[in-house]
mmCIF file of C-alpha atoms in Angstrom:
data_model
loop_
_atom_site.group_PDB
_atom_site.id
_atom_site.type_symbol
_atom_site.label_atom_id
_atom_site.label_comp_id
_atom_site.label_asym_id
_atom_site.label_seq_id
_atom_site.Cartn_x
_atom_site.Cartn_y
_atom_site.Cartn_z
ATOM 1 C CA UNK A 5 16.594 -17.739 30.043
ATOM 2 C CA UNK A 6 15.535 -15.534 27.368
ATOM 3 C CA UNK A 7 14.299 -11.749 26.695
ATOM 4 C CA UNK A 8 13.350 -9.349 24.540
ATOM 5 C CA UNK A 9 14.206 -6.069 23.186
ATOM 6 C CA UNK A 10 11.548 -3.595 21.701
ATOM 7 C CA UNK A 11 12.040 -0.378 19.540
ATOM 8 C CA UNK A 12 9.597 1.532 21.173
ATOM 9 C CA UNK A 13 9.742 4.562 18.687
ATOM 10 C CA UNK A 14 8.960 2.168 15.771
ATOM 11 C CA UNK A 15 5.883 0.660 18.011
ATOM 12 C CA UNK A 16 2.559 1.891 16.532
ATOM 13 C CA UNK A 17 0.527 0.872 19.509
ATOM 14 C CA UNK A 18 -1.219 -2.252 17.969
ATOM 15 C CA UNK A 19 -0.629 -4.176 21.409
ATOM 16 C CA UNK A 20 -0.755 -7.711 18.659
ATOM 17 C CA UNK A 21 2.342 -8.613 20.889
ATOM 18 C CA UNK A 22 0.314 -7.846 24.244
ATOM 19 C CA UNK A 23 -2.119 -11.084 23.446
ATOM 20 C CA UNK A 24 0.288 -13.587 22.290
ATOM 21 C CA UNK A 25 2.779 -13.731 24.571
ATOM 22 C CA UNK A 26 2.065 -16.812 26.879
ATOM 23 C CA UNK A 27 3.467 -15.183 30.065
ATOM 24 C CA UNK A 28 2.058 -11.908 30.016
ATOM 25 C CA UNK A 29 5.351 -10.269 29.850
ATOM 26 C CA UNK A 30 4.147 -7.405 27.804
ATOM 27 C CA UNK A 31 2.253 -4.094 28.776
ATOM 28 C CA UNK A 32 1.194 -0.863 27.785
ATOM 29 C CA UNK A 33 3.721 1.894 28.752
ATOM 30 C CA UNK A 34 2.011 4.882 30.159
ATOM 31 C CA UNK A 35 4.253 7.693 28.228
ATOM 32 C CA UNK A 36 4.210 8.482 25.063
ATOM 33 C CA UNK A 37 6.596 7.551 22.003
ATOM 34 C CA UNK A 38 7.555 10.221 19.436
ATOM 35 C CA UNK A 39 4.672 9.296 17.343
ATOM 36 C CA UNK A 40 2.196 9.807 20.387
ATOM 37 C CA UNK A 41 0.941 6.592 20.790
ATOM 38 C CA UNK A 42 1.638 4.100 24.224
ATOM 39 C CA UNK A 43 4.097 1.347 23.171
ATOM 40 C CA UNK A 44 4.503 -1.685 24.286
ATOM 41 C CA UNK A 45 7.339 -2.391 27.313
ATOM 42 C CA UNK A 46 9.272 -6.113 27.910
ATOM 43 C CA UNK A 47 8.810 -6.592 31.903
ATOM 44 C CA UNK A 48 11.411 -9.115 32.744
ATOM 45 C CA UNK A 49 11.318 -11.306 35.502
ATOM 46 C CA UNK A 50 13.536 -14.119 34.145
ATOM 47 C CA UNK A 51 10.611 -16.300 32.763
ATOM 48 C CA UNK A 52 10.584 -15.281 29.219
ATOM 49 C CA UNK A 53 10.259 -18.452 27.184
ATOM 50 C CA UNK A 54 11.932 -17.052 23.815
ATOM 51 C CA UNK A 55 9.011 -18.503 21.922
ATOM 52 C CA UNK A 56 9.335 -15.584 19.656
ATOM 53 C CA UNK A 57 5.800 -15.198 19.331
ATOM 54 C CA UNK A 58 5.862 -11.901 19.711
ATOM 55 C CA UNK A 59 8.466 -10.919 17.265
ATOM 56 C CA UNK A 60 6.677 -12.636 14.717
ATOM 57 C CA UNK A 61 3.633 -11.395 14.963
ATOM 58 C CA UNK A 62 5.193 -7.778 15.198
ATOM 59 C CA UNK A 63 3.734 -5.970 11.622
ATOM 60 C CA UNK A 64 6.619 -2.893 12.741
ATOM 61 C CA UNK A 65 9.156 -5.472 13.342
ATOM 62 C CA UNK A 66 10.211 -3.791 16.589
ATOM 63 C CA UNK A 67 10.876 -6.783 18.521
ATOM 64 C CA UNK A 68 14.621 -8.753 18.573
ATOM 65 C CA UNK A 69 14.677 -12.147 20.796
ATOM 66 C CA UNK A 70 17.666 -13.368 22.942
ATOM 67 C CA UNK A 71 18.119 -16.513 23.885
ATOM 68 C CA UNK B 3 22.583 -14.626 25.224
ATOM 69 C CA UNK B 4 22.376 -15.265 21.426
ATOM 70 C CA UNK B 5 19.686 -13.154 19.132
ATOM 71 C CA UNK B 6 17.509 -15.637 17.480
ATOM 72 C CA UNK B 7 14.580 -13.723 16.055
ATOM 73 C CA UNK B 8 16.221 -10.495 14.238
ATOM 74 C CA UNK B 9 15.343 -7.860 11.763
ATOM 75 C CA UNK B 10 15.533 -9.422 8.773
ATOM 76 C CA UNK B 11 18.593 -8.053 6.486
ATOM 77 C CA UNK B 12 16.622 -7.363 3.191
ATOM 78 C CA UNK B 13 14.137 -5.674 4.811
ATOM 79 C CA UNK B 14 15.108 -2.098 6.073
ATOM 80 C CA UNK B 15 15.176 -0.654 9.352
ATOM 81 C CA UNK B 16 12.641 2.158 9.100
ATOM 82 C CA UNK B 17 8.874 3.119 10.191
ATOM 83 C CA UNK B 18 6.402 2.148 7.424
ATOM 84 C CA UNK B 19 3.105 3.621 6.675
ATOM 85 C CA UNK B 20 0.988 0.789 7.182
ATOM 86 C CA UNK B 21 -1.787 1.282 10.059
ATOM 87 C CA UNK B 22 -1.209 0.324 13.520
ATOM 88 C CA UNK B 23 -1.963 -3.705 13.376
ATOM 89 C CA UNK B 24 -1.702 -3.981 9.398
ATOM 90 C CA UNK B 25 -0.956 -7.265 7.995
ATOM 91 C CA UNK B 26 1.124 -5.652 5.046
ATOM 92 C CA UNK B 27 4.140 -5.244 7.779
ATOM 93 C CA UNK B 28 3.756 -8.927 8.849
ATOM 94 C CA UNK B 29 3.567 -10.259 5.469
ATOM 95 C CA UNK B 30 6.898 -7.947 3.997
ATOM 96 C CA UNK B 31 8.676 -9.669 7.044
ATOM 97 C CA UNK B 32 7.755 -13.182 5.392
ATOM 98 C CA UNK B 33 8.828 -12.333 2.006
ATOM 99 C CA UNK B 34 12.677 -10.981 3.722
ATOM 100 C CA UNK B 35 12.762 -13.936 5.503
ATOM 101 C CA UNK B 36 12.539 -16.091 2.519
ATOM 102 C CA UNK B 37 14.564 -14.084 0.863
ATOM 103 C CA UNK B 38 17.483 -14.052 3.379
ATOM 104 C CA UNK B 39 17.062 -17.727 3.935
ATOM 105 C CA UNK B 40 17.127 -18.431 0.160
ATOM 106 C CA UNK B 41 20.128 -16.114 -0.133
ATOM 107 C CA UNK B 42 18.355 -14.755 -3.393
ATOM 108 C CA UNK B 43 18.406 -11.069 -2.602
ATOM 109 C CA UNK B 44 21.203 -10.585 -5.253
ATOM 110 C CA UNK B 45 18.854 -11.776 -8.068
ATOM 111 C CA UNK B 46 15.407 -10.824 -6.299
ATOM 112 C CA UNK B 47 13.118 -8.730 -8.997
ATOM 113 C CA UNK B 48 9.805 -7.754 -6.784
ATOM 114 C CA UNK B 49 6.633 -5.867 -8.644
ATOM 115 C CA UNK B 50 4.932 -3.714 -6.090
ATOM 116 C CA UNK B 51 1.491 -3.397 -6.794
ATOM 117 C CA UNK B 52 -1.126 -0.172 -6.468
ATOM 118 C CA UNK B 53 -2.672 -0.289 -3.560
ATOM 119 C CA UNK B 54 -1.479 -0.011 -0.138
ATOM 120 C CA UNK B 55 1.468 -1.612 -0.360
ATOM 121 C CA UNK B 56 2.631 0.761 -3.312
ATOM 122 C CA UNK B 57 5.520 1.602 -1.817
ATOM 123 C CA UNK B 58 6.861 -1.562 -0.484
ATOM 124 C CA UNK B 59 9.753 -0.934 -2.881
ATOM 125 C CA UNK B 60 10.691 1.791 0.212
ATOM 126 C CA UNK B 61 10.722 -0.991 2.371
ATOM 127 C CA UNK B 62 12.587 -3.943 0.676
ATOM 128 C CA UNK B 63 16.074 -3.450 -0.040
ATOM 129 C CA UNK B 64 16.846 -5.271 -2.912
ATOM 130 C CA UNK B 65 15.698 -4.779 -6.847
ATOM 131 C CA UNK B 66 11.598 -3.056 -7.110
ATOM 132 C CA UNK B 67 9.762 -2.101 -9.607
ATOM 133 C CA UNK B 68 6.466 -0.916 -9.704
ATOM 134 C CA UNK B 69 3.143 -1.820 -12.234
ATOM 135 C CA UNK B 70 -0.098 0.301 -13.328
ATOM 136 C CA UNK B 71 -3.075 -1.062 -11.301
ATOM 137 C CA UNK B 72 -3.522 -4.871 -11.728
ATOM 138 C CA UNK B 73 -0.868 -5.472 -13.961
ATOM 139 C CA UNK B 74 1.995 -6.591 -12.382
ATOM 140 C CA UNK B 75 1.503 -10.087 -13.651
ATOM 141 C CA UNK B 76 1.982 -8.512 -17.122
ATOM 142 C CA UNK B 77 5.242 -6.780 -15.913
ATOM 143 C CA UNK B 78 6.495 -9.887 -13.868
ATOM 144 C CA UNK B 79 5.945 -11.670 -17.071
ATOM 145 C CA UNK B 80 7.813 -9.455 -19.190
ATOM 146 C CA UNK B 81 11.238 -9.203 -16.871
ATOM 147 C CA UNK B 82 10.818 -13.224 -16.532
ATOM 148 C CA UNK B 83 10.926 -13.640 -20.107
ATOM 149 C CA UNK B 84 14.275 -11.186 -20.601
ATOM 150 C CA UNK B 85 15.853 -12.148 -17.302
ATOM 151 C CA UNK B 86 14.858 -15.642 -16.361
ATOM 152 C CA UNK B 87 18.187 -15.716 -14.220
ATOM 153 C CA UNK B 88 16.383 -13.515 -11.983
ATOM 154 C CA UNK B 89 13.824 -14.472 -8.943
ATOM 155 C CA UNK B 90 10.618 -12.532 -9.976
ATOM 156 C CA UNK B 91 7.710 -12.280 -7.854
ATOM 157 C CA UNK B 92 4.790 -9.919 -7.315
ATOM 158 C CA UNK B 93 3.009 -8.796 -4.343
ATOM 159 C CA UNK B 94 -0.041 -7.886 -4.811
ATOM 160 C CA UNK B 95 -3.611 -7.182 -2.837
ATOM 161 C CA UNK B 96 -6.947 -8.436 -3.788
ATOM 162 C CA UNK B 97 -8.205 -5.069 -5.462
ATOM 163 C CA UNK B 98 -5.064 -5.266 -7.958
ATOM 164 C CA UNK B 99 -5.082 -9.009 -8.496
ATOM 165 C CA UNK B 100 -8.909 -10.276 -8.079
ATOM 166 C CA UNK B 101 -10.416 -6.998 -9.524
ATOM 167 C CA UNK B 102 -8.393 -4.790 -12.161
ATOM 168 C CA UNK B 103 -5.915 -7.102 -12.321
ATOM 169 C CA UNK B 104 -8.159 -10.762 -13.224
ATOM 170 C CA UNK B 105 -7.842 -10.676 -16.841
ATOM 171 C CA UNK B 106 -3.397 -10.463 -16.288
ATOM 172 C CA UNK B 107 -3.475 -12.758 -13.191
ATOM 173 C CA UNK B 108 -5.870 -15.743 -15.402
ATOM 174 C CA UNK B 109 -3.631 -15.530 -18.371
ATOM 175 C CA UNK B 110 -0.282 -15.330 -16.393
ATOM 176 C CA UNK B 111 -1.117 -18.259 -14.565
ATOM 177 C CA UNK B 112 -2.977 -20.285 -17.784
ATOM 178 C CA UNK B 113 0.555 -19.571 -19.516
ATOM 179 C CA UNK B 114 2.359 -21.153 -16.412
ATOM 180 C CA UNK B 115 4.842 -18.378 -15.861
ATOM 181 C CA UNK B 116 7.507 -19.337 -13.762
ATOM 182 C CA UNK B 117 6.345 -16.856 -11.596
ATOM 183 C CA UNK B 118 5.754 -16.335 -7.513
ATOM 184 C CA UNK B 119 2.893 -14.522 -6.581
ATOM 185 C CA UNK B 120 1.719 -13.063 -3.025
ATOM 186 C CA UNK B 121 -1.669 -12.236 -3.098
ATOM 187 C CA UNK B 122 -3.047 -10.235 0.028
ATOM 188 C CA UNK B 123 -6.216 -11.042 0.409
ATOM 189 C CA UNK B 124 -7.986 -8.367 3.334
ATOM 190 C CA UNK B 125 -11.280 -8.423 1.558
ATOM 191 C CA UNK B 126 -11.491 -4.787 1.509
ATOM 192 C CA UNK B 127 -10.004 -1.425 -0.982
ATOM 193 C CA UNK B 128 -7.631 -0.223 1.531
ATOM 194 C CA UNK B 129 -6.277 2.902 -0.368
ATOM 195 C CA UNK B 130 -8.803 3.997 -1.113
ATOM 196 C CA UNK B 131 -11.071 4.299 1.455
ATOM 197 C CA UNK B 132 -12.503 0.729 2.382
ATOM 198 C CA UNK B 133 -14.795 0.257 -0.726
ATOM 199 C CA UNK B 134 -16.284 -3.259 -1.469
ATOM 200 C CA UNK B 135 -13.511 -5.332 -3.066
ATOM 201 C CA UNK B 136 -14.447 -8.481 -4.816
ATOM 202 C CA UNK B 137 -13.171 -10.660 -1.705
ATOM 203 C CA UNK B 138 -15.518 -8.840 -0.012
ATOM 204 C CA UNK B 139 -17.724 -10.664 2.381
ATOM 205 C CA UNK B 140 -21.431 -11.531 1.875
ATOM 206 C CA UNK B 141 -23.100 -8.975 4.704
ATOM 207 C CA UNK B 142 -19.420 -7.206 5.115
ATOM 208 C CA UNK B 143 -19.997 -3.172 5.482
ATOM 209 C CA UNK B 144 -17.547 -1.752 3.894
ATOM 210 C CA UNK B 145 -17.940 2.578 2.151
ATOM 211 C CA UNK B 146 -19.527 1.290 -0.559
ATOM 212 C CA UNK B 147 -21.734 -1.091 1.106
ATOM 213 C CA UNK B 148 -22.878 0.443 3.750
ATOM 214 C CA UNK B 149 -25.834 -1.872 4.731
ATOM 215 C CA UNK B 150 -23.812 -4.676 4.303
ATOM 216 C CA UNK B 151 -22.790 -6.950 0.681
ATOM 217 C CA UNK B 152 -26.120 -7.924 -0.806
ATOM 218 C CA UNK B 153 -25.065 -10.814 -2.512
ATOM 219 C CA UNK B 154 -28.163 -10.090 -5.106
ATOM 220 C CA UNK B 155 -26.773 -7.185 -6.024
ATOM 221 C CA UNK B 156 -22.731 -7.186 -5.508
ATOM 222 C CA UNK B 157 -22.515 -10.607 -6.290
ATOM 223 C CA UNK B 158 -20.480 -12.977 -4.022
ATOM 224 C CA UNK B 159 -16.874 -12.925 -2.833
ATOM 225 C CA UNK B 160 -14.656 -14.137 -5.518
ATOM 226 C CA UNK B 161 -12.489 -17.075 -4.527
ATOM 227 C CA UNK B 162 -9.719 -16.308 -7.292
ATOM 228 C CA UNK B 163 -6.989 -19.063 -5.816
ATOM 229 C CA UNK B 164 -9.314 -21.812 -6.370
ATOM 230 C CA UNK B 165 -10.624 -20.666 -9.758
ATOM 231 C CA UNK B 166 -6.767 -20.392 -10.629
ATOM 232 C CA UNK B 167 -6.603 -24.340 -9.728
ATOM 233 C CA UNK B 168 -7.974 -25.312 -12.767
ATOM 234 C CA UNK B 169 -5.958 -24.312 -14.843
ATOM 235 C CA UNK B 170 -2.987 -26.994 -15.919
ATOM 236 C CA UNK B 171 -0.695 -24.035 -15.977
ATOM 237 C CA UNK B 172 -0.835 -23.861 -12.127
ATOM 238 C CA UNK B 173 1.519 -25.763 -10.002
ATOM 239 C CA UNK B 174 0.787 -24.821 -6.753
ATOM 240 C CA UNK B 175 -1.685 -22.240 -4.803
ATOM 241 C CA UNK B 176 -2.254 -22.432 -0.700
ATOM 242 C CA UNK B 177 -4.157 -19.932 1.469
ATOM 243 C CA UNK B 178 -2.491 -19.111 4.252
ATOM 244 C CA UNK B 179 -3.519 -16.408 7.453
ATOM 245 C CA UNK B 180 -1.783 -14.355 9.451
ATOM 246 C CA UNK B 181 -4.342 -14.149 12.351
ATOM 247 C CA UNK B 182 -1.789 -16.189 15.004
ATOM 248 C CA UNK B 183 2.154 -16.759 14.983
ATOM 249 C CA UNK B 184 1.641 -20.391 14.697
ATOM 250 C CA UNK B 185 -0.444 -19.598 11.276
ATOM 251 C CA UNK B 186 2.028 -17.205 10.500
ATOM 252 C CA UNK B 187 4.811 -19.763 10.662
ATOM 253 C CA UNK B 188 2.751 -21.547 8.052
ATOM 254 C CA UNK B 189 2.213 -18.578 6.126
ATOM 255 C CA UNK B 190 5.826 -18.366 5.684
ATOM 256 C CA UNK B 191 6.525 -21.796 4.931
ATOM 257 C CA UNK B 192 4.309 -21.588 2.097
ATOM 258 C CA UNK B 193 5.778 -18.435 1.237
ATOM 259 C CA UNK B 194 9.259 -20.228 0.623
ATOM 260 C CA UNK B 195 7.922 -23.006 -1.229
ATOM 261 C CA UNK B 196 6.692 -21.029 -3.542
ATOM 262 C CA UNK B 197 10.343 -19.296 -4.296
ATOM 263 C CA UNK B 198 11.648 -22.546 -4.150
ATOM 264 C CA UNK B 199 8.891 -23.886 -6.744
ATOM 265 C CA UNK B 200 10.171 -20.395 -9.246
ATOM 266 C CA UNK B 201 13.836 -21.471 -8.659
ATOM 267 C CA UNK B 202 13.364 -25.156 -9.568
ATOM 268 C CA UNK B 203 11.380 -23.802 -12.456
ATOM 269 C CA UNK B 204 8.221 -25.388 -11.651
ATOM 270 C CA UNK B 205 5.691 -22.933 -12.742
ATOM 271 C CA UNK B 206 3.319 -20.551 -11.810
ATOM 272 C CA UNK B 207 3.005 -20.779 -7.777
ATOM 273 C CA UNK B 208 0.375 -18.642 -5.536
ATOM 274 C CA UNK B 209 0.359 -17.909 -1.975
ATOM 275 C CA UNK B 210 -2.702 -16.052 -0.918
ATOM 276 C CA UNK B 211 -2.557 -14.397 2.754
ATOM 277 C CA UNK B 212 -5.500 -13.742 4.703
ATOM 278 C CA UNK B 213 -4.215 -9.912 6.093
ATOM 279 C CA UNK B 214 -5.848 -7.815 9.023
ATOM 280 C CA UNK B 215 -7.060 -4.777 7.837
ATOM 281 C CA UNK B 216 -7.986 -2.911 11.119
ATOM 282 C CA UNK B 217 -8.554 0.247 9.788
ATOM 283 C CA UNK B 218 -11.418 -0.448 7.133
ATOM 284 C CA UNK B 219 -13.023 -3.377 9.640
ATOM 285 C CA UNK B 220 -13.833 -0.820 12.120
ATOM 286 C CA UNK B 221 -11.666 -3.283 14.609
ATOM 287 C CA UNK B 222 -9.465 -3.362 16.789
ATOM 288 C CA UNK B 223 -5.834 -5.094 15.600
ATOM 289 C CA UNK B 224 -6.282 -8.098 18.082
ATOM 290 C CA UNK B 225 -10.023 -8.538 17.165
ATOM 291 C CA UNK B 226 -9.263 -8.418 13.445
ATOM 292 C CA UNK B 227 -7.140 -10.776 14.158
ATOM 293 C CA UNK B 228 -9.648 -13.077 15.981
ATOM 294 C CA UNK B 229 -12.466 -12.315 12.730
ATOM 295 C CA UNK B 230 -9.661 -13.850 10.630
ATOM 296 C CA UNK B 231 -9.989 -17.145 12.513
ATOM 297 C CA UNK B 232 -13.668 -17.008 13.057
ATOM 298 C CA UNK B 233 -15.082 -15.482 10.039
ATOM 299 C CA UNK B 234 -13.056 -14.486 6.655
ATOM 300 C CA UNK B 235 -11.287 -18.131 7.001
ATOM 301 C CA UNK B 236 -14.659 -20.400 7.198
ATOM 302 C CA UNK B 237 -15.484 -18.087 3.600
ATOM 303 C CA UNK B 238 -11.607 -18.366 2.776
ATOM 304 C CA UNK B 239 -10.724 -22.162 3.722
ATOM 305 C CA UNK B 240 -6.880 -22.461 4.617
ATOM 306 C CA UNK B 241 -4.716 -24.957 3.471
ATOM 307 C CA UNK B 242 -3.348 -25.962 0.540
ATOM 308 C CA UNK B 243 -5.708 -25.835 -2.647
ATOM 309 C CA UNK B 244 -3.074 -27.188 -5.214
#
């Protein structure tokens, strides 16, 4: 049991996050952040694997992982 | 429901300027994190270089300075020499250390500084508009090279960490990439070796990181990402070169 928490007004919108995350947990959100671009939203239906891959690959660091 | 991957402490908690995708944000992570883990940030000295990452002393939150184009080796060496209590490294991208900055980066390294260097290696002038760098790839468009880098002309990419091997100065130089997390992991191990390498006084260590740079590639940040893996590293080899 693990999850994620994203600072969606740091996100730039690179969607880097989107691709590595082995169980697709990650998606676009359809409104805007401050800076006007779509950031990226944690959908969480108890299968995150806290591989962390997306937290490392953040370049915005905008991603925490709980385990 | 501990937190095992966090912000890292040294590095602070605000928006940088870096391009959506830009390695520069991964690679400042690496450097905190080896800092943090280290527990050096008390006696950390960084030299932030001209280029994009110019003002990564914003960004880290322990002791910056900042060098004229290309010679932060030439600073680095200068606050080794008068502090060499102090952890000194400089981070520095392929138009300040493989272009403007050859001559202090050759003789920093023949004189075996005890120095760490990060050398971002995105084969392209960022700042300044995407102009051919001298990582530049053979047939890469870039401002300058519109049609592509005739190699006739241009001349071909310069492969500065494995020139650097050569010289006995040298202890230890990998290439690392930041196209995956897995390679990323790498990059950071590398990263800390070559703090650890300054802080057993070993000599003059080099880590160069293969960066995305979205922007200036006309890509998108996953498929720079993916022209890492298939293209710059077959020019770029990773691994360790010394």
């Amino acid at each position: 049991m693990a999850k994620i928490t994203i600072d969606k007004e740091k996100c730039k919108g690179c969607f880097l996050c989107v691709g590595v995350c082995p169980k697709a947990r990650i998606k676009a959100e359809k409104t805007l952040n401050k800076k006007g671009v779509n950031p990226v939203t944690f959908e969480d239906k108890g299968d995150c694997l806290g591989c962390s891959f997306c937290a490392i690959i953040c370049p915005d660091c905008c991603i925490e992982v709980y385990k | 429901m501990d937190k095992i991957y966090a912000h890292p402490g040294s590095l602070r908690n605000t928006t940088t300027h870096y391009c959506p995708g830009c390695g520069h944000g991964i690679a400042h992570k690496l450097v905190c994190q080896v800092i943090d883990e280290l527990a050096i940030r008390e006696s950390v000295i960084a030299i932030a270089p001209v280029g994009c990452a110019v003002l990564a002393y914003d960004y880290w939150d322990f002791d910056c300075t900042e060098a004229a184009h290309g010679r932060a080796l030439a600073v680095a060496t200068a606050i080794k020499r008068v502090r060499p209590q102090n952890i000194v490294f400089t981070y520095q991208g392929d138009g300040d250390l493989a272009a403007i900055g050859t001559n202090e980066t050759i003789h920093a390294a023949n004189r075996g500084e005890n120095l760490t260097v990060i050398f971002i290696n995105n084969a392209v002038y960022g700042m300044t508009g995407g102009q051919m760098a001298p990582t530049t790839l053979a047939g890469q468009k870039t401002a300058t090279t519109p049609l592509g880098r005739d190699v006739k002309i241009q001349g071909y990419p310069l492969k500065i960490s494995e020139l650097l091997t050569q010289l006995p100065g040298v202890c230890y130089v990998e290439r690392v990439s930041l196209q995956s997390p897995t390679e990323i992991i790498k990059a950071k191990k590398a990263i800390k070796l070559a703090f650890e390498n300054q802080i057993n006084k070993a000599g003059f260590s080099l880590v160069e990181v293969l960066s995305p740079c979205p922007t200036y590639w006309g890509l998108s940040p996953v498929k720079s990402m993916a022209w890492i893996k298939d293209v710059m590293s077959k020019e770029f080899p990773l691994g360790r070169i010394k």
